[in-house]
Short mmCIF file of C-alpha atoms and ligand atoms in Angstrom, two decimals:
data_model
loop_
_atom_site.label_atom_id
_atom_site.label_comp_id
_atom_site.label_asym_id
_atom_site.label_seq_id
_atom_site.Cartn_x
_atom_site.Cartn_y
_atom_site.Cartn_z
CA UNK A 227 -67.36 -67.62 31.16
CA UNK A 228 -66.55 -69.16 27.71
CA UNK A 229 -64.69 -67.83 25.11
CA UNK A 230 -66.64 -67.94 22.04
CA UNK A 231 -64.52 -66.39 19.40
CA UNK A 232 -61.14 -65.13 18.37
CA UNK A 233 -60.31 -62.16 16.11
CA UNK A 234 -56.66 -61.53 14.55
CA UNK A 235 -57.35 -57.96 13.11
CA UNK A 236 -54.49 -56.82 10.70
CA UNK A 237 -54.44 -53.28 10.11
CA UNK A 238 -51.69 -50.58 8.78
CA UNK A 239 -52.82 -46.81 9.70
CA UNK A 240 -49.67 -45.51 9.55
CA UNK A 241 -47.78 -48.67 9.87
CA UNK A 242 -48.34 -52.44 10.24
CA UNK A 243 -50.38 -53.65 13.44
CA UNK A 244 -51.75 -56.74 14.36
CA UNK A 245 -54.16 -57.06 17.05
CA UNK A 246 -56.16 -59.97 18.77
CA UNK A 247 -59.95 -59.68 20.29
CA UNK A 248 -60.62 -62.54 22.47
CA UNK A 249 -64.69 -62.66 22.34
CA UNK A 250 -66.40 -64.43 25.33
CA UNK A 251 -70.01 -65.63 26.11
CA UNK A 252 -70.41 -62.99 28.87
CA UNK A 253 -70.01 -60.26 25.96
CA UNK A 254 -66.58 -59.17 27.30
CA UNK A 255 -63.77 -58.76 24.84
CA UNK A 256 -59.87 -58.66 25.58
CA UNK A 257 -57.37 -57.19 23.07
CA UNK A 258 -53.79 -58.28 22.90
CA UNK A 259 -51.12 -56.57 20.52
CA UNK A 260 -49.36 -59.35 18.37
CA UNK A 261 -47.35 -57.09 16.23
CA UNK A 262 -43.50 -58.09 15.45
CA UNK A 263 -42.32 -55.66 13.01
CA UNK A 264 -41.38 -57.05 9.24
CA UNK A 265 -42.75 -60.47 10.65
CA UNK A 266 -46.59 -59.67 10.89
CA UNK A 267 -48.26 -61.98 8.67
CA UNK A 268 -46.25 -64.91 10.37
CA UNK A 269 -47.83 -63.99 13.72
CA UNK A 270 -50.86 -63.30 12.59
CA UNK A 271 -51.20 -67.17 10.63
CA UNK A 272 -49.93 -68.54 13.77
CA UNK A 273 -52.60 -67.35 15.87
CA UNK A 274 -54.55 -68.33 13.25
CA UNK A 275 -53.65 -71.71 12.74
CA UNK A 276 -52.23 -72.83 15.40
CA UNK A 277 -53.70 -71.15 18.67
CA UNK A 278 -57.84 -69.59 17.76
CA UNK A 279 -58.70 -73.51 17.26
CA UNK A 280 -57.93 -74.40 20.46
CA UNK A 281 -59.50 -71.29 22.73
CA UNK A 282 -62.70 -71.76 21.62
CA UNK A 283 -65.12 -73.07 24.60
CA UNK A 284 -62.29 -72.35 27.24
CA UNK A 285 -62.40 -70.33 30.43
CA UNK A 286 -61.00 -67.05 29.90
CA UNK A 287 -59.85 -66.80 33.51
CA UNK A 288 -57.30 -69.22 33.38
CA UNK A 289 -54.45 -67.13 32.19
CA UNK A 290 -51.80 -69.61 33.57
CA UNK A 291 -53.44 -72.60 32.11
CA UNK A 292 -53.91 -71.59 28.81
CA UNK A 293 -50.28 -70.04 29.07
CA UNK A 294 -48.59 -73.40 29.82
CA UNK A 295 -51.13 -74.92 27.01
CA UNK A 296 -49.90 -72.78 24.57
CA UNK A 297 -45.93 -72.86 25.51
CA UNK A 298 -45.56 -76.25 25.97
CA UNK A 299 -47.89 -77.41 23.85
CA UNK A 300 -46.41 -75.85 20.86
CA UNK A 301 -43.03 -78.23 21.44
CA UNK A 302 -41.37 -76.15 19.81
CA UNK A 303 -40.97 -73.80 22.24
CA UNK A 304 -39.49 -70.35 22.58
CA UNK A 305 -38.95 -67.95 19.17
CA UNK A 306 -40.49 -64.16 18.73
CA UNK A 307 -42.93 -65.75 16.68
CA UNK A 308 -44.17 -67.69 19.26
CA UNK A 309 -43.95 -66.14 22.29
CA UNK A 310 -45.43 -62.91 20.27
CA UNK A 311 -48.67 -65.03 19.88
CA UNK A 312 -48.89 -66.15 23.20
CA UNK A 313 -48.21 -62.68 24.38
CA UNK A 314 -51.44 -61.04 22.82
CA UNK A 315 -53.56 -64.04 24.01
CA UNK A 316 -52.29 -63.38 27.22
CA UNK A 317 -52.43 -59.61 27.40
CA UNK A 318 -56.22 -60.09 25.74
CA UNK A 319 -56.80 -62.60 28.61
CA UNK A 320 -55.74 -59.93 31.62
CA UNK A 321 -57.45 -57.48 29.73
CA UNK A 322 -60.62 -59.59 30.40
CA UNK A 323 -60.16 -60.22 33.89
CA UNK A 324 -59.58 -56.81 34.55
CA UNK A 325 -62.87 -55.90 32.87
CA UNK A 326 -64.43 -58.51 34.76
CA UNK A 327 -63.29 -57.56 37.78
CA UNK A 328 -64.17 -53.99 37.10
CA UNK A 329 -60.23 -53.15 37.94
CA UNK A 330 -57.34 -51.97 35.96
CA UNK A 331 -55.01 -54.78 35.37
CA UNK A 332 -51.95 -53.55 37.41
CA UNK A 333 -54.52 -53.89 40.69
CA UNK A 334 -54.82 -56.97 39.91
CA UNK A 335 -51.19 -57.39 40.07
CA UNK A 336 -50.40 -55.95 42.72
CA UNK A 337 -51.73 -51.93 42.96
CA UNK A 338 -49.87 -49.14 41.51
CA UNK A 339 -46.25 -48.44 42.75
CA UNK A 340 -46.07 -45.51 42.16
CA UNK A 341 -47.94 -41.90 40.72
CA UNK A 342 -47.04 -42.07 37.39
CA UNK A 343 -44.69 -43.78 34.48
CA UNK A 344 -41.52 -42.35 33.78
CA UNK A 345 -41.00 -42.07 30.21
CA UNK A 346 -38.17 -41.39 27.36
CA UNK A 347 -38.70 -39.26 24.27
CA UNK A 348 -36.76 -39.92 20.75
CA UNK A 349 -34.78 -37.11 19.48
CA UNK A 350 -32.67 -37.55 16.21
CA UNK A 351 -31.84 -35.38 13.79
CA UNK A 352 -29.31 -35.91 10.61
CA UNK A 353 -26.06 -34.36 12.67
CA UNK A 354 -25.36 -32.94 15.93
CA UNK A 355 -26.40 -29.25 16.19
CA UNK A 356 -29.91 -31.21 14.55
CA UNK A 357 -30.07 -33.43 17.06
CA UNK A 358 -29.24 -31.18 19.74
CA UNK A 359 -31.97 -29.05 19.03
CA UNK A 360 -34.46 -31.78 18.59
CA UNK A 361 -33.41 -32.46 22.52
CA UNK A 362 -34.10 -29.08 23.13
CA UNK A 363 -37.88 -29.55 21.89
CA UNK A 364 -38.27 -32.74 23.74
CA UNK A 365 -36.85 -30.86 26.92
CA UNK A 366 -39.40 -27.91 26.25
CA UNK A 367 -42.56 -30.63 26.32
CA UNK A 368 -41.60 -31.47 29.61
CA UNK A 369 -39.63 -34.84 29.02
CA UNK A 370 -37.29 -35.78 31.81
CA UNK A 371 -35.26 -38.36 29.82
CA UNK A 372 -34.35 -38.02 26.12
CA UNK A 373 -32.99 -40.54 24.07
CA UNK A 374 -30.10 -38.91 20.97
CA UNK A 375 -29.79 -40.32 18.26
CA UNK A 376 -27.95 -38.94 15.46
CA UNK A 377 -26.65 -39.02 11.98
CA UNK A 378 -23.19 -39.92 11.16
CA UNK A 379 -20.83 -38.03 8.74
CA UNK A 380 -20.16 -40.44 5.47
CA UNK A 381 -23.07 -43.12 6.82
CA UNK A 382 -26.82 -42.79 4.83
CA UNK A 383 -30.17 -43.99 6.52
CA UNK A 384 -28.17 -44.69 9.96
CA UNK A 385 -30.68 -46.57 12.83
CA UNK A 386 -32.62 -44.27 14.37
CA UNK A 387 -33.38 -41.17 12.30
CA UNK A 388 -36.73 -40.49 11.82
CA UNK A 389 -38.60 -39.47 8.26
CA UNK A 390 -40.61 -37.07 10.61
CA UNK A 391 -40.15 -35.38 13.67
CA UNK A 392 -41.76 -37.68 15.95
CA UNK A 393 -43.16 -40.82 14.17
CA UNK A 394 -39.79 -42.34 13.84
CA UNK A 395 -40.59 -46.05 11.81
CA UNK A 396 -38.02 -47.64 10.45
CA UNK A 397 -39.99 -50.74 8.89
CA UNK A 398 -40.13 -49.67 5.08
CA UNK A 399 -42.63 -51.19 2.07
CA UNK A 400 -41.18 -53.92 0.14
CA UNK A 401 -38.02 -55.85 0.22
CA UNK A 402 -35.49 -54.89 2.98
CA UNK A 403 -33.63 -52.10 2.13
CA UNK A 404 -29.29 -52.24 2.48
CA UNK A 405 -27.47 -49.64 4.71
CA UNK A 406 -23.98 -49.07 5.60
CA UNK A 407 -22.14 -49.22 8.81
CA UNK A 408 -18.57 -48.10 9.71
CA UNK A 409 -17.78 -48.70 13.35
CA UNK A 410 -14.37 -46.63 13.49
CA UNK A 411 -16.94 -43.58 12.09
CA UNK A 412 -19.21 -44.41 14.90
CA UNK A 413 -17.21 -44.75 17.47
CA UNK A 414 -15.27 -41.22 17.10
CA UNK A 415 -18.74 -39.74 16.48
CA UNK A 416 -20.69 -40.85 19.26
CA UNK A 417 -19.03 -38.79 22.25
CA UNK A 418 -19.11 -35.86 20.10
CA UNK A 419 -22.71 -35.83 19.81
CA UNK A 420 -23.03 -36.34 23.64
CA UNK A 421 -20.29 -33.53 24.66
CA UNK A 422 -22.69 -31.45 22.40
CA UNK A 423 -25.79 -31.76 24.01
CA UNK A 424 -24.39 -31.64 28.00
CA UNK A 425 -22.98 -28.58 26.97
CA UNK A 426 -25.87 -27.21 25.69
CA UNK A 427 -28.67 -28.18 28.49
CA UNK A 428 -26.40 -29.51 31.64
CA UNK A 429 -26.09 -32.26 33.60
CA UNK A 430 -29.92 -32.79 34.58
CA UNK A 431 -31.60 -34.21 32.00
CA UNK A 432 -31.53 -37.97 31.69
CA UNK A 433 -29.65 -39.01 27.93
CA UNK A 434 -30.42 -42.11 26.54
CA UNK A 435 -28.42 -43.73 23.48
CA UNK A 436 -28.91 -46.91 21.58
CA UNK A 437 -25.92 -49.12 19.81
CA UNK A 438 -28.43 -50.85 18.28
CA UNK A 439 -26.24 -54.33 18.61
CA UNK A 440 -23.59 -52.87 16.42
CA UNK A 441 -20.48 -53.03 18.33
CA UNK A 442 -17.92 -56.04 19.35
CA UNK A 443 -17.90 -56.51 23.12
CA UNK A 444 -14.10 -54.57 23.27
CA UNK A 445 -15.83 -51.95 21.16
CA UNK A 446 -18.46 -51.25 23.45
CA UNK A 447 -16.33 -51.31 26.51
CA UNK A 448 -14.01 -48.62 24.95
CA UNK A 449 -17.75 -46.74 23.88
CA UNK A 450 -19.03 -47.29 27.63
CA UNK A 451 -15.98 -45.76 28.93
CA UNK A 452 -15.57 -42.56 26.35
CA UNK A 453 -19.47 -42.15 27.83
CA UNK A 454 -18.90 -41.70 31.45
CA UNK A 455 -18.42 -38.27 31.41
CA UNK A 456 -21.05 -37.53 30.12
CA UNK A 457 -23.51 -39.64 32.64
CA UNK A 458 -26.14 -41.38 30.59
CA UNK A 459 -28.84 -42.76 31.61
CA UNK A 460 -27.99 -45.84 29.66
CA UNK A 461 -26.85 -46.72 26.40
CA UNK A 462 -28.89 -49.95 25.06
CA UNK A 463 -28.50 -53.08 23.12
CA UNK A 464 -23.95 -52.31 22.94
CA UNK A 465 -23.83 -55.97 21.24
CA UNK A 466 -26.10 -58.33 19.92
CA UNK A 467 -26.65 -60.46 23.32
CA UNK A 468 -27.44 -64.03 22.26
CA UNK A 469 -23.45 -64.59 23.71
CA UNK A 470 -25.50 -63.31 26.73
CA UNK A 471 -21.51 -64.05 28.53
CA UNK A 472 -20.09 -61.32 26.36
CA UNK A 473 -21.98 -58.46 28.68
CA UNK A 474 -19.08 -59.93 30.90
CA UNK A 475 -16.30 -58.02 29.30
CA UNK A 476 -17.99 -54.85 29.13
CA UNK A 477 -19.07 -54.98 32.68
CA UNK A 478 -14.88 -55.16 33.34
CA UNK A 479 -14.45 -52.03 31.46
CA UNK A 480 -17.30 -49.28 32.08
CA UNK A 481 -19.90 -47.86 34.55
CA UNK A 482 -21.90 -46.28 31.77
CA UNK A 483 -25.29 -48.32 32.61
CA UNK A 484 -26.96 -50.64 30.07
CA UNK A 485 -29.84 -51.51 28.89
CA UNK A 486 -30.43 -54.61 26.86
CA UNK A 487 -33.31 -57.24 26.07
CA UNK A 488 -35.87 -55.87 23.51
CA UNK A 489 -35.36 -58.74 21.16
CA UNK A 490 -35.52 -61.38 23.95
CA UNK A 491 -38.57 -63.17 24.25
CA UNK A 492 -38.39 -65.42 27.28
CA UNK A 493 -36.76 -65.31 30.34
CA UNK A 494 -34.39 -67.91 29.18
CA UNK A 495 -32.96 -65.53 26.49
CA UNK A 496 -31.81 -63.06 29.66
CA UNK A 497 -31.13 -65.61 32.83
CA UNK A 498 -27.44 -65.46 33.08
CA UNK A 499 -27.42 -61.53 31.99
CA UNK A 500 -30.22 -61.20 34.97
CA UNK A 501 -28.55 -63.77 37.53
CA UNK A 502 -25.00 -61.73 37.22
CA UNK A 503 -26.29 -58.42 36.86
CA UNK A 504 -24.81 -57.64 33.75
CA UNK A 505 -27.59 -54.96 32.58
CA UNK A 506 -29.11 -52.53 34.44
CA UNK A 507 -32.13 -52.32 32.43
CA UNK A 508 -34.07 -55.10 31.09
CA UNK A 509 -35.77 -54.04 27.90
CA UNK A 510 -37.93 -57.04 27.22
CA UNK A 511 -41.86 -55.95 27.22
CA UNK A 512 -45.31 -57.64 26.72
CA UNK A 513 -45.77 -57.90 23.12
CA UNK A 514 -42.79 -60.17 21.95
CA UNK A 515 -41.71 -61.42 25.62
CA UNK A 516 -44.89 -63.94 26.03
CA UNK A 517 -47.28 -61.63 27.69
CA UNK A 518 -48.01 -59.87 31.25
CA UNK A 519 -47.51 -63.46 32.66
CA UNK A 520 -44.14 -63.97 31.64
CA UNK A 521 -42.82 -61.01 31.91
CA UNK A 522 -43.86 -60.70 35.61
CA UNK A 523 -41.26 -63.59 35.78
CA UNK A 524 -38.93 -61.92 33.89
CA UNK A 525 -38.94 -58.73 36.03
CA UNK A 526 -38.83 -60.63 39.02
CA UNK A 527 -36.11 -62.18 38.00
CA UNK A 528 -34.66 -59.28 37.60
CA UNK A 529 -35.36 -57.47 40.57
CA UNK A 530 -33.53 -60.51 42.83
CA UNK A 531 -29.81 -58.72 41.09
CA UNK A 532 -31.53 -54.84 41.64
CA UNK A 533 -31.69 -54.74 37.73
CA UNK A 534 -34.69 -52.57 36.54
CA UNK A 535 -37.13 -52.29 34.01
CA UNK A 536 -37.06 -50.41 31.16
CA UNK A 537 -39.55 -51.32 28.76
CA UNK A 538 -39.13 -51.02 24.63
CA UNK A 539 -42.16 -48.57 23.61
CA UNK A 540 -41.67 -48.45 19.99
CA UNK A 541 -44.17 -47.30 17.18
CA UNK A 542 -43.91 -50.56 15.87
CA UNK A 543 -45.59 -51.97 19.32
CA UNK A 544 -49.14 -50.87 18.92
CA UNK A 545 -50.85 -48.76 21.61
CA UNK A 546 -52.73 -51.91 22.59
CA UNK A 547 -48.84 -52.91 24.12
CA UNK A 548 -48.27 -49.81 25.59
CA UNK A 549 -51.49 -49.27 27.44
CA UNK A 550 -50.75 -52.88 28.95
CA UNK A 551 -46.85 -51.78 29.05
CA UNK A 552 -48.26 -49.31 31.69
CA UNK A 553 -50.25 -51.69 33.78
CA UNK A 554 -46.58 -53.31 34.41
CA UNK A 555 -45.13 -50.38 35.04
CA UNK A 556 -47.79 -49.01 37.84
CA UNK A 557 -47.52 -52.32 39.25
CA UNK A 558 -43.32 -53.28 39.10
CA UNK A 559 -41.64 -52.37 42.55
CA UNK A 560 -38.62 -52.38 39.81
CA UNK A 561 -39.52 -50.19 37.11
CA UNK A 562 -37.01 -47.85 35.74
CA UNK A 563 -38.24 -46.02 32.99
CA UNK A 564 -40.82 -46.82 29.67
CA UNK A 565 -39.68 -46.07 26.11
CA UNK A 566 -42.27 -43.67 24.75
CA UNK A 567 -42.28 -42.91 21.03
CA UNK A 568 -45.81 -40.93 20.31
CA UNK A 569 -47.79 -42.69 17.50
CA UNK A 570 -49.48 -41.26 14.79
CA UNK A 571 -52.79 -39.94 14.84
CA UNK A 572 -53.68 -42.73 12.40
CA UNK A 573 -52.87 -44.83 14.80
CA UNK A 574 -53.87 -43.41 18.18
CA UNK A 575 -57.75 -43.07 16.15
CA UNK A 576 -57.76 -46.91 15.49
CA UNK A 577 -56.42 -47.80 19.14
CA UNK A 578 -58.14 -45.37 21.30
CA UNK A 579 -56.65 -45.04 25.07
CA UNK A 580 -56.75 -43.55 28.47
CA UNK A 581 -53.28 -43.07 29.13
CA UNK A 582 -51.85 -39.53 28.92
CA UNK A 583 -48.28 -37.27 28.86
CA UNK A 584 -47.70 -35.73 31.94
CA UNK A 585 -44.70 -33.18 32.70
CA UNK A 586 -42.67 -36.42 32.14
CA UNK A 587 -44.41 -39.01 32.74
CA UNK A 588 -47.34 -41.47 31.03
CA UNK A 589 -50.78 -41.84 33.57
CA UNK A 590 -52.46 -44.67 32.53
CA UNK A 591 -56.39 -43.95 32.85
CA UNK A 592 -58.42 -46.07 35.48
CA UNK A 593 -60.81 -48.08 33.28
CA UNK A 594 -60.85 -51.52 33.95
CA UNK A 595 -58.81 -54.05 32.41
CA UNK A 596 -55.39 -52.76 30.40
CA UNK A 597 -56.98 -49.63 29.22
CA UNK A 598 -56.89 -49.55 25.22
CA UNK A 599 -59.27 -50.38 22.59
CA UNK A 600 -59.83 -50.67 19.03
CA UNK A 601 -62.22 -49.44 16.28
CA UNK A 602 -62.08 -52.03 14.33
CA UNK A 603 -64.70 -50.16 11.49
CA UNK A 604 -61.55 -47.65 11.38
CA UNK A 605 -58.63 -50.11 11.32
CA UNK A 606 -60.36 -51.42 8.15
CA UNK A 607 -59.60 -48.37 6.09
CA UNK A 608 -56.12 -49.28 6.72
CA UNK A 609 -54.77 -52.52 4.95
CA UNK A 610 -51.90 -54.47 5.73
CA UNK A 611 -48.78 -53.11 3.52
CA UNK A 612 -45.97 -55.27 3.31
CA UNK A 613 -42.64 -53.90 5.09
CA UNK A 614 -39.34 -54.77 6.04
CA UNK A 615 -36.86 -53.85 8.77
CA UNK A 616 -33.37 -52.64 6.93
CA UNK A 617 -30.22 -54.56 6.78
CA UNK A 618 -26.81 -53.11 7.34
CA UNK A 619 -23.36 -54.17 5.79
CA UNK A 620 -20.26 -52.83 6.68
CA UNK A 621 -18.39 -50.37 3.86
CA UNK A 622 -16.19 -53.56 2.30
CA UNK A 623 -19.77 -55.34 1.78
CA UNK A 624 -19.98 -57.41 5.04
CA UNK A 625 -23.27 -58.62 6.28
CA UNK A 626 -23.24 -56.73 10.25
CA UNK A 627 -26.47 -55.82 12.64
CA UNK A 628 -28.73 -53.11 11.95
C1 LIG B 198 -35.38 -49.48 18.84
C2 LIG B 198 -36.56 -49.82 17.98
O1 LIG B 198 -36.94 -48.33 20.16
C3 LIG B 198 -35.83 -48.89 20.15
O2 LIG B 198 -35.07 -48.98 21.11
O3 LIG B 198 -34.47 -50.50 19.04
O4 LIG B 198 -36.84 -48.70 17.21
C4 LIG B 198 -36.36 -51.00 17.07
O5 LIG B 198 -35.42 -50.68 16.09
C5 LIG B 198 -37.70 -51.31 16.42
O6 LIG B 198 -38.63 -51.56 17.43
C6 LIG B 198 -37.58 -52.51 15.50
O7 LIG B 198 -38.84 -52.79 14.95
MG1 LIG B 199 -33.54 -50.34 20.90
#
């Protein structure tokens, strides 16, 4: 089998997605998502440039090969840009195996783990009694984990609040737009909002929250803490972890469980947080985390300190990702629960897919290979639009993390 051609589709229905379709001799294609949001075009050339050259005429089937050709051959290794575009060749790459061998990918990895994929819903709303209803609907669809996130009294366009009621997308056309951020207003907020919504539904459903790398290690300690009574599930990214040491001092301080790693795209970027068990929930996923091949290492890595999975599902990772998020999680003996925002119908007609919403959970369909496709006659109704991710200063003007 030789691969004959290599396709980077850009397409935006409903938001930015770039997608690769690895073409082979045998008439078997492989898609691969390659979309890093606000940085699509520079994935996109680099696929272009610097990786489609160098498949043509090679053997699909070796995934490892052309893995270490592409990571070390770059030099310069590491970098979401990167490891983004070896991820989709990769993911394409399983995704032709599988078809090949008439098997859905995670069989190929190992067999399924368990029934289904334990998923997370976004609820936000502008303030609490908003957001507490908009756990309420998730709750009523059947979703056993909800993640809150909420407006904050004096803050505009805070992380996480959605334009719509499910197709949260925070990526916005043109130049980067400037919020504010006041950590004192945050942190006297936060337990509020989770007091709220206990009190409302119990202590059964799983709550999910995400700092969104805003906080100072001391910070998040003393946020961890003012959490524990209220039992989440996890609350994700408390600082901005390339001090991947700084987990340290939070670890000292709270039991509140975190999750962490959706920016990180190699194992490298998580070792010591993995080796010392400072998460509990490694975020990293296929897209921007070099593919199904190195995040099998990463998860293993992770498994050896009884840290779990928890995979980011975001709209800005196309369905592409999440049907081949899914063959992971079937197959991981340490899976702990998917991030599931729901796309838009836009975007579920361009990237049509088995998998399905379950009481709960996501069951990927059977079909061989990662179990997503794309209709690429569609996706070309839908032009790129340029878009950035926001940037956040605190109230006196300082630069700080969105
Ligand atoms: C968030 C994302 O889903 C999450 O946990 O951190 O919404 C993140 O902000 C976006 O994926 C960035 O493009
Ligand atoms: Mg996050």
């Amino acid at each position: 089998m030789k691969i004959i051609a290599v396709k980077v589709i850009v397409c935006s229905p409903g938001r930015n997605f770039v997608t690769i379709k690895i073409e082979t001799d045998e008439g078997i294609y492989g898609l691969g998502d390659a979309t890093l949001n606000g940085r699509e075009k520079s994935v996109a050339t680099y696929i272009e440039e610097h990786i489609s050259p160098c498949l043509i005429g090679r053997n699909p089937s070796n995934i490892e090969d052309i893995w270490q050709y592409l990571y070390r051959g770059a030099y310069w290794r590491r970098g979401p840009i990167t490891m983004t575009a070896i991820a989709a060749v990769d993911c394409a790459l399983w995704d032709i195996k599988g078809k090949k061998a008439n098997m859905p990918v995670h069989e190929l990895l190992g067999g399924s783990s368990r029934n289904g994929v334990l998923v997370y819903g976004h609820a936000n709303g502008q303030d609490i009694p908003a957001t507490v209803d908009a756990v309420g609907r998730y709750l009523d669809e059947g979703y056993l984990a909800v993640r809150a996130q909420s407006g904050i009294p004096g803050l505009e366009k805070v992380y996480g609040i959605g334009r719509g009621e499910k197709f949260y997308e925070p990526a916005e056309t043109g130049l980067p737009i400037e919020t504010l951020w006041s950590t004192p207003a945050y942190l006297d907020f936060a337990p509020k909002l989770f007091e709220a919504i206990r009190n409302t539904y119990g202590s059964k459903p799983h709550l999910l929250h995400d700092i969104h790398h805003r906080l100072t290690p001391i910070e998040a300690a003393r946020l961890g803490k003012s959490f524990e009574q209220f039992n989440l599930f996890w609350m994700e990214d408390p600082v901005p972890a390339e001090n991947q040491e700084s987990l340290k001092l939070i670890r000292q301080h709270t039991t509140t469980p975190i999750a962490i790693g959706e920016v990180f795209n190699s194992i490298w970027d998580c070792e010591i947080i993995l080796r010392e068990q400072l998460c509990d929930y490694i975020r990293s996923t296929v897209v921007h985390a070099g593919g199904i091949t190195h995040l099998r290492r990463i998860i293993d890595l992770a498994s050896l300190s009884q840290i779990r999975t928890g995979c980011h599902g975001a709209t800005d990772l196309s369905p592409v990702c999440m049907a081949a998020a899914l063959q992971i999680d079937m197959w991981a003996p340490n899976f702990g629960i998917q991030e599931y925002m729901v796309h838009s119908p836009e975007t579920n007609d361009v990237f049509p897919h088995q998998y399905k919403f379950e009481k709960g959970y996501l069951i990927p369909g059977n079909e061989p290979g990662i179990g997503a496709d794309i209709n690429e006659k569609l996706a070309k109704k839908y032009p790129y639009k340029p878009a950035s991710l926001p940037v956040a200063r605190l109230t006196d003007g300082t630069m700080w993390n969105w």
